[in-house]
mmCIF file of C-alpha atoms in Angstrom:
data_model
loop_
_atom_site.group_PDB
_atom_site.id
_atom_site.type_symbol
_atom_site.label_atom_id
_atom_site.label_comp_id
_atom_site.label_asym_id
_atom_site.label_seq_id
_atom_site.Cartn_x
_atom_site.Cartn_y
_atom_site.Cartn_z
ATOM 1 C CA MET H 5 -11.547 184.640 175.859
ATOM 2 C CA ASN H 6 -8.408 185.543 177.770
ATOM 3 C CA THR H 7 -7.507 188.904 176.238
ATOM 4 C CA ASN H 8 -4.530 189.180 178.584
ATOM 5 C CA LYS H 9 -2.767 186.399 176.708
ATOM 6 C CA SER H 10 0.458 187.605 175.095
ATOM 7 C CA LEU H 11 2.885 185.971 172.669
ATOM 8 C CA HIS H 12 6.534 185.388 173.551
ATOM 9 C CA ILE H 13 9.031 184.650 170.775
ATOM 10 C CA GLY H 14 12.361 184.527 172.504
ATOM 11 C CA GLU H 15 12.905 187.984 173.980
ATOM 12 C CA LEU H 16 10.188 189.465 171.765
ATOM 13 C CA THR H 17 6.807 189.930 173.413
ATOM 14 C CA ALA H 18 3.645 190.888 171.548
ATOM 15 C CA LYS H 19 0.820 192.193 173.704
ATOM 16 C CA LEU H 20 -1.646 190.154 171.652
ATOM 17 C CA PRO H 21 -1.178 186.559 170.397
ATOM 18 C CA LEU H 22 -1.856 187.836 166.898
ATOM 19 C CA ILE H 23 0.277 187.706 163.766
ATOM 20 C CA GLN H 24 -0.973 189.557 160.714
ATOM 21 C CA GLY H 25 -0.413 187.275 157.727
ATOM 22 C CA GLY H 26 1.868 188.413 154.927
ATOM 23 C CA MET H 27 -0.035 189.176 151.720
ATOM 24 C CA GLY H 28 1.626 189.930 148.405
ATOM 25 C CA VAL H 29 1.963 191.539 146.044
ATOM 26 C CA GLY H 30 1.604 194.883 147.788
ATOM 27 C CA ILE H 31 -1.313 194.052 150.093
ATOM 28 C CA SER H 32 0.567 193.977 153.405
ATOM 29 C CA LEU H 33 3.369 196.506 153.273
ATOM 30 C CA GLY H 34 4.542 199.017 155.841
ATOM 31 C CA GLY H 35 1.159 200.666 156.284
ATOM 32 C CA LEU H 36 -0.807 197.597 157.353
ATOM 33 C CA ALA H 37 2.051 195.939 159.227
ATOM 34 C CA GLY H 38 2.767 199.104 161.191
ATOM 35 C CA ALA H 39 -0.888 199.559 162.116
ATOM 36 C CA VAL H 40 -1.217 195.979 163.417
ATOM 37 C CA ALA H 41 2.017 196.233 165.405
ATOM 38 C CA ARG H 42 0.861 199.525 166.929
ATOM 39 C CA GLU H 43 -2.233 197.751 168.292
ATOM 40 C CA GLY H 44 -0.128 195.046 169.966
ATOM 41 C CA GLY H 45 -0.013 192.339 167.298
ATOM 42 C CA ILE H 46 2.892 191.370 165.047
ATOM 43 C CA GLY H 47 2.873 193.172 161.703
ATOM 44 C CA ILE H 48 4.158 191.252 158.695
ATOM 45 C CA ILE H 49 5.319 192.812 155.422
ATOM 46 C CA SER H 50 5.188 190.611 152.323
ATOM 47 C CA ALA H 51 8.503 190.619 150.466
ATOM 48 C CA ALA H 52 6.905 189.260 147.287
ATOM 49 C CA GLN H 53 7.697 191.822 144.578
ATOM 50 C CA ILE H 54 7.732 194.419 147.341
ATOM 51 C CA GLY H 55 9.349 197.003 145.057
ATOM 52 C CA TYR H 56 6.658 196.982 142.378
ATOM 53 C CA ARG H 57 6.108 200.716 142.856
ATOM 54 C CA GLU H 58 9.783 201.556 142.415
ATOM 55 C CA PRO H 59 10.465 203.418 139.122
ATOM 56 C CA ASP H 60 13.026 200.846 137.947
ATOM 57 C CA PHE H 61 11.029 197.739 138.905
ATOM 58 C CA ASP H 62 10.449 196.505 135.332
ATOM 59 C CA GLU H 63 14.113 196.929 134.372
ATOM 60 C CA ASN H 64 15.713 195.807 137.620
ATOM 61 C CA PRO H 65 13.207 193.985 139.846
ATOM 62 C CA LEU H 66 15.774 192.503 142.231
ATOM 63 C CA GLN H 67 17.369 195.810 143.191
ATOM 64 C CA ALA H 68 13.972 197.507 143.359
ATOM 65 C CA ASN H 69 12.745 194.831 145.755
ATOM 66 C CA LEU H 70 15.840 194.914 147.962
ATOM 67 C CA ARG H 71 15.582 198.692 148.207
ATOM 68 C CA ALA H 72 11.888 198.518 149.075
ATOM 69 C CA ILE H 73 12.532 196.095 151.951
ATOM 70 C CA HIS H 74 14.249 198.944 153.788
ATOM 71 C CA LYS H 75 11.644 201.537 152.819
ATOM 72 C CA GLU H 76 8.652 199.469 153.912
ATOM 73 C CA LEU H 77 10.258 198.390 157.167
ATOM 74 C CA GLN H 78 11.057 202.017 157.993
ATOM 75 C CA LYS H 79 7.476 203.013 157.175
ATOM 76 C CA ALA H 80 6.157 200.268 159.458
ATOM 77 C CA ARG H 81 8.545 201.208 162.278
ATOM 78 C CA GLU H 82 7.352 204.815 162.157
ATOM 79 C CA ALA H 83 3.732 203.697 162.510
ATOM 80 C CA ALA H 84 4.285 200.842 164.961
ATOM 81 C CA GLU H 85 5.455 202.857 167.976
ATOM 82 C CA GLY H 86 7.880 200.156 169.080
ATOM 83 C CA GLY H 87 5.810 197.172 167.959
ATOM 84 C CA ILE H 88 7.122 193.977 166.359
ATOM 85 C CA ILE H 89 7.613 193.971 162.576
ATOM 86 C CA GLY H 90 8.612 191.039 160.384
ATOM 87 C CA PHE H 91 8.617 189.822 156.797
ATOM 88 C CA ASN H 92 7.000 186.933 154.977
ATOM 89 C CA ILE H 93 9.533 185.624 152.451
ATOM 90 C CA MET H 94 8.578 182.723 150.190
ATOM 91 C CA VAL H 95 11.080 179.931 149.646
ATOM 92 C CA ALA H 96 9.790 179.753 146.066
ATOM 93 C CA MET H 97 11.097 183.240 145.285
ATOM 94 C CA LYS H 98 14.114 183.626 143.047
ATOM 95 C CA ASN H 99 17.040 185.043 145.039
ATOM 96 C CA TYR H 100 15.428 183.824 148.268
ATOM 97 C CA GLU H 101 18.718 183.979 150.157
ATOM 98 C CA MET H 102 19.328 187.583 149.103
ATOM 99 C CA TYR H 103 15.871 188.650 150.273
ATOM 100 C CA VAL H 104 16.328 186.949 153.651
ATOM 101 C CA ARG H 105 19.734 188.512 154.194
ATOM 102 C CA GLU H 106 18.438 191.936 153.169
ATOM 103 C CA ALA H 107 15.541 191.692 155.631
ATOM 104 C CA VAL H 108 18.024 190.770 158.362
ATOM 105 C CA ASN H 109 20.282 193.686 157.404
ATOM 106 C CA ALA H 110 17.293 196.017 157.469
ATOM 107 C CA GLY H 111 16.589 194.952 161.061
ATOM 108 C CA ALA H 112 13.531 192.705 160.782
ATOM 109 C CA ASP H 113 12.365 191.276 164.090
ATOM 110 C CA LEU H 114 11.000 188.105 162.480
ATOM 111 C CA ILE H 115 11.008 186.217 159.183
ATOM 112 C CA ILE H 116 8.134 183.858 158.414
ATOM 113 C CA SER H 117 8.841 181.585 155.481
ATOM 114 C CA GLY H 118 6.754 179.107 153.501
ATOM 115 C CA ALA H 119 5.828 178.229 149.891
ATOM 116 C CA GLY H 120 8.336 175.426 150.204
ATOM 117 C CA LEU H 121 10.370 174.226 153.170
ATOM 118 C CA PRO H 122 12.881 176.853 154.398
ATOM 119 C CA THR H 123 15.612 174.325 155.057
ATOM 120 C CA GLU H 124 18.487 176.845 154.907
ATOM 121 C CA LEU H 125 16.801 179.727 156.721
ATOM 122 C CA PRO H 126 18.944 179.279 159.871
ATOM 123 C CA LYS H 127 22.118 179.661 157.780
ATOM 124 C CA TYR H 128 20.917 182.873 156.144
ATOM 125 C CA THR H 129 20.012 184.482 159.488
ATOM 126 C CA GLU H 130 22.898 183.119 161.572
ATOM 127 C CA GLY H 131 24.427 185.607 163.968
ATOM 128 C CA SER H 132 21.485 187.997 163.821
ATOM 129 C CA ASN H 133 18.721 188.824 166.277
ATOM 130 C CA THR H 134 16.045 188.099 163.671
ATOM 131 C CA LYS H 135 13.686 185.330 164.767
ATOM 132 C CA ILE H 136 12.722 182.679 162.217
ATOM 133 C CA ALA H 137 9.477 180.806 161.683
ATOM 134 C CA PRO H 138 8.744 178.154 159.068
ATOM 135 C CA ILE H 139 5.210 177.656 157.786
ATOM 136 C CA VAL H 140 3.954 174.067 157.750
ATOM 137 C CA SER H 141 0.603 172.646 156.729
ATOM 138 C CA THR H 142 0.964 168.970 157.627
ATOM 139 C CA ASN H 143 2.628 166.925 160.325
ATOM 140 C CA LYS H 144 4.835 165.437 157.633
ATOM 141 C CA SER H 145 6.253 168.850 156.716
ATOM 142 C CA ALA H 146 6.628 169.762 160.400
ATOM 143 C CA ASN H 147 8.602 166.580 160.997
ATOM 144 C CA VAL H 148 10.846 167.246 158.006
ATOM 145 C CA ILE H 149 11.768 170.831 158.910
ATOM 146 C CA LEU H 150 12.185 170.232 162.651
ATOM 147 C CA LYS H 151 14.346 167.165 162.080
ATOM 148 C CA TYR H 152 16.440 168.928 159.433
ATOM 149 C CA TRP H 153 17.107 172.037 161.530
ATOM 150 C CA ASP H 154 17.881 169.898 164.563
ATOM 151 C CA LYS H 155 20.333 167.697 162.702
ATOM 152 C CA LYS H 156 22.045 170.309 160.508
ATOM 153 C CA TYR H 157 21.934 173.435 162.660
ATOM 154 C CA ASN H 158 21.359 172.078 166.163
ATOM 155 C CA ARG H 159 18.459 174.478 166.591
ATOM 156 C CA ILE H 160 14.699 174.747 166.472
ATOM 157 C CA PRO H 161 12.320 177.413 165.134
ATOM 158 C CA ASP H 162 11.618 180.491 167.206
ATOM 159 C CA LEU H 163 7.980 180.141 166.106
ATOM 160 C CA LEU H 164 6.064 177.617 164.004
ATOM 161 C CA VAL H 165 3.145 178.750 161.835
ATOM 162 C CA ILE H 166 0.552 176.089 160.991
ATOM 163 C CA GLU H 167 -1.383 177.126 157.890
ATOM 164 C CA GLY H 168 -4.651 175.310 157.328
ATOM 165 C CA PRO H 169 -6.634 174.552 154.154
ATOM 166 C CA LYS H 170 -8.877 177.621 154.477
ATOM 167 C CA ALA H 171 -6.003 180.073 154.186
ATOM 168 C CA GLY H 172 -5.685 182.524 151.321
ATOM 169 C CA GLY H 173 -3.249 182.775 148.447
ATOM 170 C CA HIS H 174 -0.960 179.865 147.642
ATOM 171 C CA LEU H 175 -1.720 176.792 149.749
ATOM 172 C CA GLY H 176 0.532 174.062 151.083
ATOM 173 C CA PHE H 177 -1.774 171.246 150.019
ATOM 174 C CA THR H 178 -2.584 169.218 146.937
ATOM 175 C CA ARG H 179 -5.997 169.745 145.383
ATOM 176 C CA GLU H 180 -6.989 166.314 146.690
ATOM 177 C CA GLN H 181 -6.036 167.272 150.241
ATOM 178 C CA LEU H 182 -8.029 170.481 149.983
ATOM 179 C CA ASP H 183 -11.066 168.518 148.867
ATOM 180 C CA GLY H 184 -10.614 165.934 151.616
ATOM 181 C CA TYR H 185 -9.985 168.059 154.701
ATOM 182 C CA THR H 186 -12.792 169.250 156.938
ATOM 183 C CA GLU H 187 -12.319 171.475 159.974
ATOM 184 C CA GLU H 188 -12.574 168.372 162.153
ATOM 185 C CA THR H 189 -10.054 166.287 160.223
ATOM 186 C CA TYR H 190 -7.608 169.168 159.994
ATOM 187 C CA GLU H 191 -7.816 169.679 163.734
ATOM 188 C CA ALA H 192 -6.407 166.163 164.090
ATOM 189 C CA GLU H 193 -3.513 167.254 161.845
ATOM 190 C CA VAL H 194 -2.893 170.293 164.054
ATOM 191 C CA LEU H 195 -2.824 168.113 167.157
ATOM 192 C CA ALA H 196 -0.319 165.809 165.471
ATOM 193 C CA ILE H 197 1.888 168.804 164.628
ATOM 194 C CA LEU H 198 1.699 170.022 168.231
ATOM 195 C CA SER H 199 2.732 166.550 169.410
ATOM 196 C CA THR H 200 5.749 166.654 167.104
ATOM 197 C CA VAL H 201 6.649 170.145 168.346
ATOM 198 C CA LYS H 202 6.496 168.929 171.941
ATOM 199 C CA LYS H 203 9.208 166.350 171.275
ATOM 200 C CA TYR H 204 11.613 169.078 170.193
ATOM 201 C CA GLU H 205 10.574 171.349 173.066
ATOM 202 C CA GLU H 206 11.530 168.556 175.444
ATOM 203 C CA LYS H 207 14.806 167.894 173.654
ATOM 204 C CA TYR H 208 15.872 171.565 173.776
ATOM 205 C CA ASN H 209 14.076 172.355 177.035
ATOM 206 C CA VAL H 210 12.516 175.454 175.481
ATOM 207 C CA LYS H 211 9.070 176.575 174.376
ATOM 208 C CA ILE H 212 8.344 176.657 170.624
ATOM 209 C CA PRO H 213 5.314 178.929 170.221
ATOM 210 C CA THR H 214 2.841 177.907 167.525
ATOM 211 C CA ALA H 215 0.399 179.992 165.517
ATOM 212 C CA LEU H 216 -2.609 178.651 163.605
ATOM 213 C CA ALA H 217 -3.610 180.273 160.317
ATOM 214 C CA GLY H 218 -6.555 179.850 157.974
ATOM 215 C CA ALA H 219 -10.043 181.327 158.499
ATOM 216 C CA MET H 220 -9.103 182.821 161.863
ATOM 217 C CA ASP H 221 -11.730 185.495 161.294
ATOM 218 C CA MET H 222 -13.982 185.254 164.366
ATOM 219 C CA ALA H 223 -13.401 185.457 168.114
ATOM 220 C CA GLU H 224 -15.011 182.036 168.566
ATOM 221 C CA LYS H 225 -12.606 180.393 166.124
ATOM 222 C CA ILE H 226 -9.652 182.027 167.804
ATOM 223 C CA SER H 227 -10.840 180.883 171.221
ATOM 224 C CA HIS H 228 -11.174 177.335 169.888
ATOM 225 C CA ALA H 229 -7.662 177.478 168.419
ATOM 226 C CA PHE H 230 -6.283 178.345 171.848
ATOM 227 C CA SER H 231 -8.308 175.530 173.404
ATOM 228 C CA ILE H 232 -6.553 172.913 171.264
ATOM 229 C CA GLY H 233 -3.143 174.139 172.293
ATOM 230 C CA VAL H 234 -1.750 176.749 169.902
ATOM 231 C CA ASP H 235 -0.233 179.930 171.310
ATOM 232 C CA ALA H 236 -1.326 182.456 168.687
ATOM 233 C CA VAL H 237 -3.268 182.931 165.494
ATOM 234 C CA GLN H 238 -2.194 184.313 162.149
ATOM 235 C CA VAL H 239 -4.891 186.476 160.551
ATOM 236 C CA ALA H 240 -4.789 187.896 157.033
ATOM 237 C CA THR H 241 -8.112 188.178 155.169
ATOM 238 C CA PRO H 242 -9.932 190.366 157.753
ATOM 239 C CA PHE H 243 -7.136 192.930 157.471
ATOM 240 C CA VAL H 244 -7.596 193.365 153.713
ATOM 241 C CA THR H 245 -10.813 195.317 154.224
ATOM 242 C CA THR H 246 -9.214 197.898 156.504
ATOM 243 C CA GLU H 247 -8.394 201.526 155.872
ATOM 244 C CA GLU H 248 -4.731 200.840 156.650
ATOM 245 C CA CYS H 249 -4.317 197.941 154.186
ATOM 246 C CA ASP H 250 -1.819 198.950 151.501
ATOM 247 C CA ALA H 251 -3.984 197.796 148.577
ATOM 248 C CA ASP H 252 -6.205 200.004 146.425
ATOM 249 C CA ILE H 253 -9.766 200.540 147.687
ATOM 250 C CA ARG H 254 -11.140 198.621 144.672
ATOM 251 C CA TYR H 255 -9.341 195.473 145.798
ATOM 252 C CA LYS H 256 -10.881 195.845 149.241
ATOM 253 C CA GLU H 257 -14.313 196.406 147.692
ATOM 254 C CA ALA H 258 -13.931 193.152 145.716
ATOM 255 C CA TYR H 259 -13.954 191.345 149.073
ATOM 256 C CA VAL H 260 -16.951 193.329 150.323
ATOM 257 C CA ASN H 261 -18.876 192.586 147.107
ATOM 258 C CA ALA H 262 -17.935 188.886 146.870
ATOM 259 C CA GLU H 263 -20.478 186.141 147.470
ATOM 260 C CA LYS H 264 -19.653 182.715 148.879
ATOM 261 C CA GLU H 265 -19.911 181.081 145.441
ATOM 262 C CA ASP H 266 -17.315 183.539 144.074
ATOM 263 C CA ILE H 267 -14.517 182.023 146.191
ATOM 264 C CA ARG H 268 -12.718 179.272 144.298
ATOM 265 C CA ILE H 269 -9.561 177.207 144.121
ATOM 266 C CA VAL H 270 -7.264 178.094 141.233
ATOM 267 C CA LYS H 271 -4.040 176.677 139.866
ATOM 268 C CA SER H 272 -1.304 179.282 139.796
ATOM 269 C CA PRO H 273 1.127 179.463 136.837
ATOM 270 C CA VAL H 274 3.737 177.596 138.885
ATOM 271 C CA GLY H 275 1.423 174.700 139.634
ATOM 272 C CA MET H 276 0.467 175.438 143.236
ATOM 273 C CA PRO H 277 -3.197 175.576 144.211
ATOM 274 C CA GLY H 278 -4.469 178.870 145.555
ATOM 275 C CA ARG H 279 -7.719 180.507 146.613
ATOM 276 C CA ALA H 280 -9.106 183.554 144.843
ATOM 277 C CA ILE H 281 -12.247 185.528 143.972
ATOM 278 C CA SER H 282 -13.755 184.669 140.596
ATOM 279 C CA ASN H 283 -13.619 187.507 138.067
ATOM 280 C CA GLU H 284 -13.205 188.292 134.376
ATOM 281 C CA PHE H 285 -9.481 187.553 134.542
ATOM 282 C CA LEU H 286 -10.039 183.985 135.777
ATOM 283 C CA ARG H 287 -12.761 183.450 133.185
ATOM 284 C CA ARG H 288 -10.241 184.346 130.478
ATOM 285 C CA VAL H 289 -7.699 181.943 131.965
ATOM 286 C CA ASP H 290 -10.346 179.194 132.204
ATOM 287 C CA ALA H 291 -11.129 179.726 128.517
ATOM 288 C CA GLY H 292 -7.509 178.945 127.653
ATOM 289 C CA GLU H 293 -6.400 182.466 126.850
ATOM 290 C CA LYS H 294 -2.669 183.101 127.179
ATOM 291 C CA ILE H 295 -2.161 186.589 128.548
ATOM 292 C CA PRO H 296 0.970 188.402 127.282
ATOM 293 C CA HIS H 297 3.598 189.124 129.897
ATOM 294 C CA ARG H 298 7.236 189.847 130.598
ATOM 295 C CA CYS H 299 9.340 188.062 133.219
ATOM 296 C CA HIS H 300 9.787 189.807 136.563
ATOM 297 C CA GLN H 301 12.142 187.186 138.023
ATOM 298 C CA CYS H 302 9.788 186.224 140.858
ATOM 299 C CA LEU H 303 9.482 182.440 141.298
ATOM 300 C CA HIS H 304 12.303 180.029 140.550
ATOM 301 C CA LYS H 305 10.071 177.226 139.260
ATOM 302 C CA CYS H 306 8.379 179.452 136.689
ATOM 303 C CA ASN H 307 8.987 178.946 132.958
ATOM 304 C CA PRO H 308 7.834 182.165 131.251
ATOM 305 C CA ALA H 309 7.424 180.425 127.890
ATOM 306 C CA GLU H 310 4.914 177.918 129.250
ATOM 307 C CA ILE H 311 2.734 179.806 131.732
ATOM 308 C CA PRO H 312 -0.705 181.191 130.755
ATOM 309 C CA TYR H 313 -0.111 184.456 132.603
ATOM 310 C CA CYS H 314 2.408 186.139 134.888
ATOM 311 C CA ILE H 315 1.425 185.892 138.528
ATOM 312 C CA THR H 316 3.401 189.040 139.350
ATOM 313 C CA ASP H 317 1.440 191.044 136.778
ATOM 314 C CA ALA H 318 -1.862 189.575 137.974
ATOM 315 C CA LEU H 319 -1.146 190.370 141.624
ATOM 316 C CA ILE H 320 0.144 193.873 140.871
ATOM 317 C CA HIS H 321 -3.130 194.540 139.041
ATOM 318 C CA ALA H 322 -4.893 193.466 142.252
ATOM 319 C CA ALA H 323 -2.865 195.777 144.479
ATOM 320 C CA LYS H 324 -3.510 198.658 142.079
ATOM 321 C CA GLY H 325 -7.246 197.974 142.061
ATOM 322 C CA GLU H 326 -7.427 196.859 138.433
ATOM 323 C CA VAL H 327 -9.671 194.057 139.622
ATOM 324 C CA GLU H 328 -10.911 192.643 136.309
ATOM 325 C CA GLU H 329 -7.316 192.118 135.158
ATOM 326 C CA ALA H 330 -6.174 190.685 138.475
ATOM 327 C CA LEU H 331 -5.742 187.504 140.460
ATOM 328 C CA LEU H 332 -7.680 188.354 143.631
ATOM 329 C CA PHE H 333 -6.165 186.064 146.247
ATOM 330 C CA CYS H 334 -8.290 185.645 149.380
ATOM 331 C CA GLY H 335 -9.142 183.374 152.292
ATOM 332 C CA ALA H 336 -12.045 180.925 152.298
ATOM 333 C CA ASP H 337 -14.385 183.283 154.149
ATOM 334 C CA ALA H 338 -13.504 186.526 152.355
ATOM 335 C CA TYR H 339 -17.132 186.872 151.282
ATOM 336 C CA GLN H 340 -18.099 187.581 154.891
ATOM 337 C CA ALA H 341 -16.550 191.056 154.728
ATOM 338 C CA ASP H 342 -19.350 193.615 154.556
ATOM 339 C CA LYS H 343 -17.578 196.958 155.057
ATOM 340 C CA ILE H 344 -14.244 198.710 155.361
ATOM 341 C CA ASN H 345 -13.044 198.805 158.986
ATOM 342 C CA THR H 346 -9.945 200.064 160.729
ATOM 343 C CA VAL H 347 -7.243 197.713 162.029
ATOM 344 C CA LYS H 348 -8.241 198.662 165.567
ATOM 345 C CA GLU H 349 -11.861 197.691 164.878
ATOM 346 C CA VAL H 350 -10.886 194.327 163.361
ATOM 347 C CA ILE H 351 -8.705 193.484 166.347
ATOM 348 C CA SER H 352 -11.470 194.443 168.781
ATOM 349 C CA LEU H 353 -13.780 191.982 167.008
ATOM 350 C CA LEU H 354 -11.177 189.195 167.059
ATOM 351 C CA PHE H 355 -10.097 189.850 170.646
ATOM 352 C CA PRO H 356 -13.125 191.318 172.426
ATOM 353 C CA GLN H 357 -12.703 192.780 175.888
#
């Protein structure tokens, strides 16, 4: 593998073609993002309910989250020693525009945005130095966002993240697509996306770097990703089981203790499929139990009166290590984790010298 390969996003240059995937709630905050950026990758803070540890979070989640954007970015900057730090901000979040603008005001280098198509992201970041990157999973979604930004804003993404069916957390596929894709058939989808990207590169006479995400957990897989034409990889799951990950040790140990048959597809309260580790919490949900909750104003498509549980509560339980009360989001190969490493050790395995 060419370990001298770097990643250029406009004037930003990462020493490694590695983006650490954003993981919420509270899994990738300033600690993990700063550690990855210090080693030459791009560290990504998840903005999803980022302020859950703020004392006024339950009473005023929006202000707590906006405040925490600044705190976590500062924490990451202090650890990163000049590295690149960005945010993952979901389109599905309530007050999406406010979160994007706050991340820009805080000085984020990059915003990666999925869980819906970030059609208005260029407007919310206009005039700033913050780079923007939509997440797409299919050539259809890539076509839609590239065409829309071209027509409405006369611009293209600074980076495009392609998230495959083996990724963790919420997934940009229907359940039928998840069942139908294999690694081989999805590779054809990636090649189609790269072909679409090339058309816009030619139109604007500029490079649009692409990053592939989803089960990028081995050096061989990363090498293969580069061989088909992407410029970088986005890696999340392997960084959960690191000392620097912001989650409680019990969440990390849930990955280490998981078996292959424990990884399953779930339906989140807002209807999107996701991937998680089976536990007592999911068994209660499967049995039809409705778990009491209050609304934390997280996702705009959520109807608190109809959902079986609050995804914010379930993910906060995960970050705090209350694993039997939690939704334990993970990638498809999370069961392969066998110990707690450091970020430096994980990167050395992914990008061997």
